Coordinates of C-alpha atoms and ligand atoms in Angstrom, one line a residue:
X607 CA -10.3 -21.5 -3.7
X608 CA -8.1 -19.0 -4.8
X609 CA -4.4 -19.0 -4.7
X610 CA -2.6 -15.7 -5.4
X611 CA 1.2 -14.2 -5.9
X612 CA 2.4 -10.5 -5.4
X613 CA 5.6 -9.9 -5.9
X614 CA 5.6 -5.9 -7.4
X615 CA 8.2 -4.7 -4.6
X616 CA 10.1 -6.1 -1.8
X617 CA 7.8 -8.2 -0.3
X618 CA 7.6 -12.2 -1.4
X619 CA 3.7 -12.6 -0.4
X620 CA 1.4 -15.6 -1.6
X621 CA -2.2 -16.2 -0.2
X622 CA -5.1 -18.3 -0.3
X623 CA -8.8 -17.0 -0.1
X624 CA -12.1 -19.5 0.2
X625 CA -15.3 -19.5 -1.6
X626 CA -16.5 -17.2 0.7
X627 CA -13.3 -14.6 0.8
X628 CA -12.3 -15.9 3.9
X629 CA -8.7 -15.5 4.2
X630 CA -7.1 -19.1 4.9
X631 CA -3.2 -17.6 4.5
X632 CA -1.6 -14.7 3.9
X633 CA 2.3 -15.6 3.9
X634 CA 4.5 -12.4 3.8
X635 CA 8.2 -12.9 3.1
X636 CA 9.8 -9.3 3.7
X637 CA 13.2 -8.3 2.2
X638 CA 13.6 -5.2 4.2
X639 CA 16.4 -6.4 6.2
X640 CA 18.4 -7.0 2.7
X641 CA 17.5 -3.9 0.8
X642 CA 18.1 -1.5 4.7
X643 CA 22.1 -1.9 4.1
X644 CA 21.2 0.3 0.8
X645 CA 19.0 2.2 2.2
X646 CA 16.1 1.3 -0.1
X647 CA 15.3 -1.4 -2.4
X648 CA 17.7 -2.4 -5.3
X649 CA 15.5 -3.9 -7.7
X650 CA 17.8 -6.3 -8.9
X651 CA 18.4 -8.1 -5.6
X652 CA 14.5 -7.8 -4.9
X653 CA 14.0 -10.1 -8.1
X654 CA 16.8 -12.3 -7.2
X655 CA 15.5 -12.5 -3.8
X656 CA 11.5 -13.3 -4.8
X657 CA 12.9 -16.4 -7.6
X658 CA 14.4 -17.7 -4.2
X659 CA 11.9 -17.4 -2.0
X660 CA 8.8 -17.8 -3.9
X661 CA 8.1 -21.4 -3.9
X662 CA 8.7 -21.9 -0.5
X663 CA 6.0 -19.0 0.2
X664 CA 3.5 -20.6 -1.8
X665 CA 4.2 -23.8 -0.2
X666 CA 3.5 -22.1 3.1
X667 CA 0.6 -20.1 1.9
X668 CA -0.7 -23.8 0.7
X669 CA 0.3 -25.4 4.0
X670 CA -1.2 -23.1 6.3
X671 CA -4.3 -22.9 4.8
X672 CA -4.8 -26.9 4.6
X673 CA -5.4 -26.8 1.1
X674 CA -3.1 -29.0 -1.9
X675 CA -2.8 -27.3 -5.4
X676 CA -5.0 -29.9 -6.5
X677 CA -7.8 -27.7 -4.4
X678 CA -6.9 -24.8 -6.0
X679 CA -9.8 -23.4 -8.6
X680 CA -8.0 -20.3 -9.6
X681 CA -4.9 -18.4 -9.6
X682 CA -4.2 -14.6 -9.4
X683 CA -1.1 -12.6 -9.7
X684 CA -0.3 -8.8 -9.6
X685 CA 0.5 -7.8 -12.7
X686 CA 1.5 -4.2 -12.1
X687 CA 2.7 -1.3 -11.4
X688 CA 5.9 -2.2 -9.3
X689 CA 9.5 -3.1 -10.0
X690 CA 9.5 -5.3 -13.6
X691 CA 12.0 -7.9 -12.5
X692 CA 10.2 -8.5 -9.6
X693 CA 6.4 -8.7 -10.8
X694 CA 7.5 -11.0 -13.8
X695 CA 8.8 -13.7 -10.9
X696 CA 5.3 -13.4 -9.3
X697 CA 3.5 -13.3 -12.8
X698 CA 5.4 -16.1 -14.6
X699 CA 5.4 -19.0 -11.9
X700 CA 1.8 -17.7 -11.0
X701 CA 1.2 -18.1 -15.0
X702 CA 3.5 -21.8 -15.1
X703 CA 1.3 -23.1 -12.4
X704 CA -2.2 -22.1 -13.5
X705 CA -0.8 -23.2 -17.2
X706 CA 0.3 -26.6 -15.6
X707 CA -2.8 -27.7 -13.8
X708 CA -5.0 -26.1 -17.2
X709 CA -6.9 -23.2 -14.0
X710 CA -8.2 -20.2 -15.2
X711 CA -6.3 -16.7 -14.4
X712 CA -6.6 -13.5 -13.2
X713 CA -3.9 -10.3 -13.8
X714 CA -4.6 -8.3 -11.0
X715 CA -3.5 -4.3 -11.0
X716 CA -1.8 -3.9 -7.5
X717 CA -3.6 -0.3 -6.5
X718 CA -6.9 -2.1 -7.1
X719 CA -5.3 -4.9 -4.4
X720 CA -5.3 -2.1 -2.2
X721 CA -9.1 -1.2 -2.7
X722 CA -9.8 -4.7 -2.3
X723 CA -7.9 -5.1 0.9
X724 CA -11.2 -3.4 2.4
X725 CA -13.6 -6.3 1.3
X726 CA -11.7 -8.6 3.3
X727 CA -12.8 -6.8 6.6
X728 CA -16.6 -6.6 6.7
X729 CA -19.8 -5.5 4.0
X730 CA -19.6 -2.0 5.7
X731 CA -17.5 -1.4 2.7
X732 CA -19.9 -2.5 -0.4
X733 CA -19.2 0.2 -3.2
X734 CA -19.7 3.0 -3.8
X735 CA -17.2 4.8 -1.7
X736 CA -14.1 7.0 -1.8
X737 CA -11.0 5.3 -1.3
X738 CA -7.5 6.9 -0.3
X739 CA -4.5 4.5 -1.1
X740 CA -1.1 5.8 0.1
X741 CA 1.6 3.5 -0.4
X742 CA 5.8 3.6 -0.9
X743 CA 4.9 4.6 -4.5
X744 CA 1.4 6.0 -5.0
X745 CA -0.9 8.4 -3.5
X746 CA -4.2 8.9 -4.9
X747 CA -7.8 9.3 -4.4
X748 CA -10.1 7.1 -6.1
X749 CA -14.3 7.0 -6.3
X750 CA -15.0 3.1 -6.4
X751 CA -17.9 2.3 -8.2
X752 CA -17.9 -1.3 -8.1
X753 CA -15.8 -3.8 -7.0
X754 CA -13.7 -4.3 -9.9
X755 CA -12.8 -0.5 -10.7
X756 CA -12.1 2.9 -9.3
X757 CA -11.7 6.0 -10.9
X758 CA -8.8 8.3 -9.9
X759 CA -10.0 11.4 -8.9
X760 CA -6.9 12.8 -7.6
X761 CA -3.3 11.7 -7.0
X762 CA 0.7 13.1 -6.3
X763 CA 2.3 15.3 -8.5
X764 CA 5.4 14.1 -7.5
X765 CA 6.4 11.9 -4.3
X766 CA 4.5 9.6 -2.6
X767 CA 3.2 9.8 1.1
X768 CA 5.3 6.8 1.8
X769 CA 8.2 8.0 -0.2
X770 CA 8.0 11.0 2.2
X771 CA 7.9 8.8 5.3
X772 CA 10.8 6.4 4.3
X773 CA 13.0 9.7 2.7
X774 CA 12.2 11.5 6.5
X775 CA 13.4 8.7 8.0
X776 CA 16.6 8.2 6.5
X777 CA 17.3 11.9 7.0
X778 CA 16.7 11.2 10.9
X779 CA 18.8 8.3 10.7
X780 CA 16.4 5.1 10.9
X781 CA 16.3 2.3 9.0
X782 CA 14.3 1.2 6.0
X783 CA 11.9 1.3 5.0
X784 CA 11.1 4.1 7.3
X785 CA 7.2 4.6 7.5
X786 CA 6.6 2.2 10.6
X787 CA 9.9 3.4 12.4
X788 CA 9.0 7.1 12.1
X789 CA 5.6 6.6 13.4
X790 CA 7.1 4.9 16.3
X791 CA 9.8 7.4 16.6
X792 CA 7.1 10.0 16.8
X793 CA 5.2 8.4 19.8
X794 CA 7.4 10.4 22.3
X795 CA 7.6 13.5 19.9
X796 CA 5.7 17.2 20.2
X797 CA 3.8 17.7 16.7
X798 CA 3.8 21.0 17.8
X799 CA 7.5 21.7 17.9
X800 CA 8.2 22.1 14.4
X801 CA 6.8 23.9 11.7
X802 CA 6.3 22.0 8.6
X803 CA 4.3 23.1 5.8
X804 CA 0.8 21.4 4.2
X805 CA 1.3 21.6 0.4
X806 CA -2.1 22.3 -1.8
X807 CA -4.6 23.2 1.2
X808 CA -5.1 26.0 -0.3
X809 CA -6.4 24.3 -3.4
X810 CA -10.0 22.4 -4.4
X811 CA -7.5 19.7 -6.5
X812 CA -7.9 16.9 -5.2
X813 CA -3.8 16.0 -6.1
X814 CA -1.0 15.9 -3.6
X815 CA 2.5 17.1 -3.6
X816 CA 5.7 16.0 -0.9
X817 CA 8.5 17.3 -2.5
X818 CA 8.2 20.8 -0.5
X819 CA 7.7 19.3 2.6
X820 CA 10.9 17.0 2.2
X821 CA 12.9 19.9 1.2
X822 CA 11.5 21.6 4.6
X823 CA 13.1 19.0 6.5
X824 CA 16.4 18.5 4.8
X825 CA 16.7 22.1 5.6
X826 CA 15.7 22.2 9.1
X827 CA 18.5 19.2 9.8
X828 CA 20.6 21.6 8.2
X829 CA 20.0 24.7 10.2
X830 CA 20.1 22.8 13.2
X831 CA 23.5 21.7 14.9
X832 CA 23.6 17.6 14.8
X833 CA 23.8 17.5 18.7
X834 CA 20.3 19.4 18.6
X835 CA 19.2 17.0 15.6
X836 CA 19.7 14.0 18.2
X837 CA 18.3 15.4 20.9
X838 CA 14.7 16.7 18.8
X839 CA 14.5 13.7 16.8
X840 CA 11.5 12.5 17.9
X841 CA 9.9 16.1 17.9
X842 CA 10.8 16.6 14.2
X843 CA 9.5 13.0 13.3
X844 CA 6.5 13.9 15.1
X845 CA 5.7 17.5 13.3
X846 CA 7.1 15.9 10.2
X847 CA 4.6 13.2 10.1
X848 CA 1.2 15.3 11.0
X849 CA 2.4 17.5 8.1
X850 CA 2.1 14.3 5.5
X851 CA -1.3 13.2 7.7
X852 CA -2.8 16.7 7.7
X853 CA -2.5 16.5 3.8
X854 CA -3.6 13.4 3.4
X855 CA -7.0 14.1 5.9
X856 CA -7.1 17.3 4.1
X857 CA -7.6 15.8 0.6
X858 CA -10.0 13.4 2.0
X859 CA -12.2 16.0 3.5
X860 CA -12.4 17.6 0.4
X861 CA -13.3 15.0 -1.4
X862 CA -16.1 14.1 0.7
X863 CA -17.3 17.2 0.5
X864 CA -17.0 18.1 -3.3
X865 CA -18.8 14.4 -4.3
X866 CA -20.9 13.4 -1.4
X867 CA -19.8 9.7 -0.6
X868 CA -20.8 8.7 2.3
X869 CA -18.3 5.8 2.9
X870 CA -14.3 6.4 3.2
X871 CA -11.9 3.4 2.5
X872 CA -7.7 3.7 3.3
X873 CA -5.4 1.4 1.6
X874 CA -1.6 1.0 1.4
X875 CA 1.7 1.1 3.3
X876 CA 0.8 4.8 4.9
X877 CA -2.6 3.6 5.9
X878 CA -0.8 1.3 8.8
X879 CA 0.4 5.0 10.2
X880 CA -1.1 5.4 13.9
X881 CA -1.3 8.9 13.9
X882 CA -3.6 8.7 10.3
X883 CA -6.2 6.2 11.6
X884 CA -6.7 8.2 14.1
X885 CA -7.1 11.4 12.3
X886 CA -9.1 9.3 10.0
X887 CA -11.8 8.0 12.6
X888 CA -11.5 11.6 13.9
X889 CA -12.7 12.8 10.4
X890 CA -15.1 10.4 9.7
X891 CA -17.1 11.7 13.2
X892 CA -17.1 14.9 12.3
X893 CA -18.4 14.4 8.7
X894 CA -20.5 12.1 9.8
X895 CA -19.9 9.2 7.4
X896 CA -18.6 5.3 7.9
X897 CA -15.3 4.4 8.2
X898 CA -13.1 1.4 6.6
X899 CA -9.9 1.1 7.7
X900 CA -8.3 -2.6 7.5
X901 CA -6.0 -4.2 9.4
X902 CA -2.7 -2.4 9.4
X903 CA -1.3 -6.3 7.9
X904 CA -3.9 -5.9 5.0
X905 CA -2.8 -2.3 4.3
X906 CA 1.2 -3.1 3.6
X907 CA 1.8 -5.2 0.5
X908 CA 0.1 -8.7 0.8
X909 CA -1.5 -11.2 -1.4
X910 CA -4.8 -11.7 0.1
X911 CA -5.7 -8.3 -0.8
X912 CA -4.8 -9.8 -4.5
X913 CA -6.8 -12.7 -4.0
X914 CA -9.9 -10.2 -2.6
X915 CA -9.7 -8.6 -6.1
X916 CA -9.6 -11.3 -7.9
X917 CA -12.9 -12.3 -6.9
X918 CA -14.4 -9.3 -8.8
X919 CA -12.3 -9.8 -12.2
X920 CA -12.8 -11.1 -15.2
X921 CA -11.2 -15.4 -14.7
X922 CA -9.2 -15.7 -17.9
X923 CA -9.4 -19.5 -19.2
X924 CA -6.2 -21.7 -20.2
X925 CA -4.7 -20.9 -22.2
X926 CA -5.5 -17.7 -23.4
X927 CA -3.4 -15.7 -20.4
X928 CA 0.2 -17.7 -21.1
X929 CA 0.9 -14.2 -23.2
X930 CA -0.1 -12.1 -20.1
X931 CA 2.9 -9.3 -19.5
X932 CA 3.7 -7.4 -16.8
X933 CA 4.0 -3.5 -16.3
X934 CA 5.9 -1.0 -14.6
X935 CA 3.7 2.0 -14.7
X936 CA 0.2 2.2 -15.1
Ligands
KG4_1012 O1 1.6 -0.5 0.2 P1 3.0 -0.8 0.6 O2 3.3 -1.9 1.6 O3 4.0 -1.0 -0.6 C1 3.8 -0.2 -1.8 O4 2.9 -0.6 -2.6 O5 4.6 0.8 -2.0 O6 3.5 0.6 1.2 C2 4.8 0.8 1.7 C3 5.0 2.1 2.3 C4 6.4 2.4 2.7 O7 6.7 3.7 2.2 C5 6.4 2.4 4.2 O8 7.3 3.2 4.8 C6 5.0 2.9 4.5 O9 4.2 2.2 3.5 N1 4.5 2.5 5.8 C7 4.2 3.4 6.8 C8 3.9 2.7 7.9 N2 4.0 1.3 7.7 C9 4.4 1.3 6.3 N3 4.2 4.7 6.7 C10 3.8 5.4 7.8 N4 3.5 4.8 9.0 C11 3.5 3.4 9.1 N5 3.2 2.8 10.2
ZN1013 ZN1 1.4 -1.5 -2.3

């Protein structure tokens, strides 16, 4: 029985997993509403905000899974990358109560969460397979080889697809963060409408760049009068966000193609975006391989996916992990 913490952003999230990786909780506490008036997340207030809620999310992650501590075999926390403040309030009382009861331990790496999301949802997705994660602050494309690594085959050379989702969004006036809002924005848009263009198809690289594309749009907005902003907002979301997608299926189809999986796995914030499961299944079909693509609540940040990785690591006995650290970068 597995209980695990991840704290790296803005998202207070605690689980429990079973002996069998059935997923008995998965408590998410979001701070959105608190970080929107800024209009992203202030990483102070995101660590002040997790040391206030996390006990009570562990005590519902507990409660809702019928299961007392004194269940409990092993605990897992993220470890990193994320905001520092707010993974050392996940890792330390993860780390104080593993310590306290004398469990073993396991420092999970957050991207490697997102992998691990996958194994939650069926065997379809036993390794070895390609795995795209796109999240608020990562984009990459990773071979998995087993189910406790992956090896990054490609990734952004500067913002992340979800970075260019939530930056988009503000630009078109919706709140954070902006990914989900956008994509339901876009629903009544034309993708047609606007021009917007694919950085790197021209490329093998497997890497990804958004910076061009969100310069694109801040200079559409301002070549457009604001009356005619308003009235093509949801034509511009629409174009905008095939533009990210068509990069993102682009890459994959590439990658497919250079190293001959035969299994694609999606992971992360952007992999909750309507328009890219689609275009995913689409690609899937037409290469001919199998498809994982989890739940859109296993794709944002949660600790189940934690927990799911967890499984495959390394347990750490007490009290050899009470010097454990976090990390910002990887
Ligand atoms: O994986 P995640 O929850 O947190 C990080 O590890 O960053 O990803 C968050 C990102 C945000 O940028 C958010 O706007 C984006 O995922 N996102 C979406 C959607 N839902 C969340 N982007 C596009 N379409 C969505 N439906
Ligand atoms: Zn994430």
């Amino acid at each position: 029985m597995i209980l695990a913490i991840e704290t790296s952003c803005d998202d207070t999230c605690a689980a429990v997993l079973g002996g069998e990786g059935e997923i008995r909780s998965n408590v998410i506490s979001s701070q959105a509403e608190l970080h929107d008036r800024y209009g992203g997340v202030v990483p102070e207030v995101a660590s002040r905000q997790h040391l206030s809620l996390i006990n009570a999310v562990i005590d519902e992650s507990l409660s809702e899974a019928s299961v007392s501590l004194d269940e409990v075999t092993l605990i897992a926390a993220t470890e990193g990358p994320g905001l520092i403040g707010a993974l050392l309030v996940g890792i330390s009382t993860a780390k104080s109560l593993a310590a306290a009861r004398e469990l073993p331990f396991v420092a999970v790496d957050h991207m490697l969460g997102h992998v691990a999301a996958n194994f939650l949802i069926n065997d379809l997705v036993e390794p070895p397979f390609l795995c795209l994660i796109a999240s608020g602050g990562h984009t990459l494309i990773a071979a998995v080889e087993d189910y406790s690594r992956y090896e990054v085959l490609g990734q952004t050379l500067d913002d992340a697809a979800g970075e260019a989702f939530d930056k988009g969004a503000r630009m078109l006036g919706l709140p954070y963060p902006g990914g989900a809002e956008l994509d339901r924005l876009a629903t009544a848009g034309d993708p047609e409408r606007f021009d917007f263009p694919i950085s790197m198809s021209g490329s093998d690289s497997l890497d990804f760049s958004y910076s061009g594309l969100k310069t694109s749009l801040v200079y559409k907005i301002k070549d457009m009068a604001p009356e005619e902003v308003r009235r093509c907002r949801a034509d511009l979301a629409a174009s905008y966000q095939d533009a990210i997608c068509a990069q993102l299926i682009d890459k994959c189809k590439k990658a497919i193609e250079q190293t001959g999986y035969e299994k694609l796995a999606v992971g992360g914030g952007v992999a909750a975006n309507s328009v890219l499961r689609r275009q995913m299944h689409d690609l899937a079909e037409e290469l001919g391989i199998r498809l994982a693509v989890p739940p859109t609540e296993l794709c944002t940040d949660n600790a189940a996916m934690i927990a799911s990785a967890a499984r495959y690591l390394d347990e750490v006995p007490y009290p050899e992990y009470l010097d454990f650290d976090a990390f910002a970068k990887q």
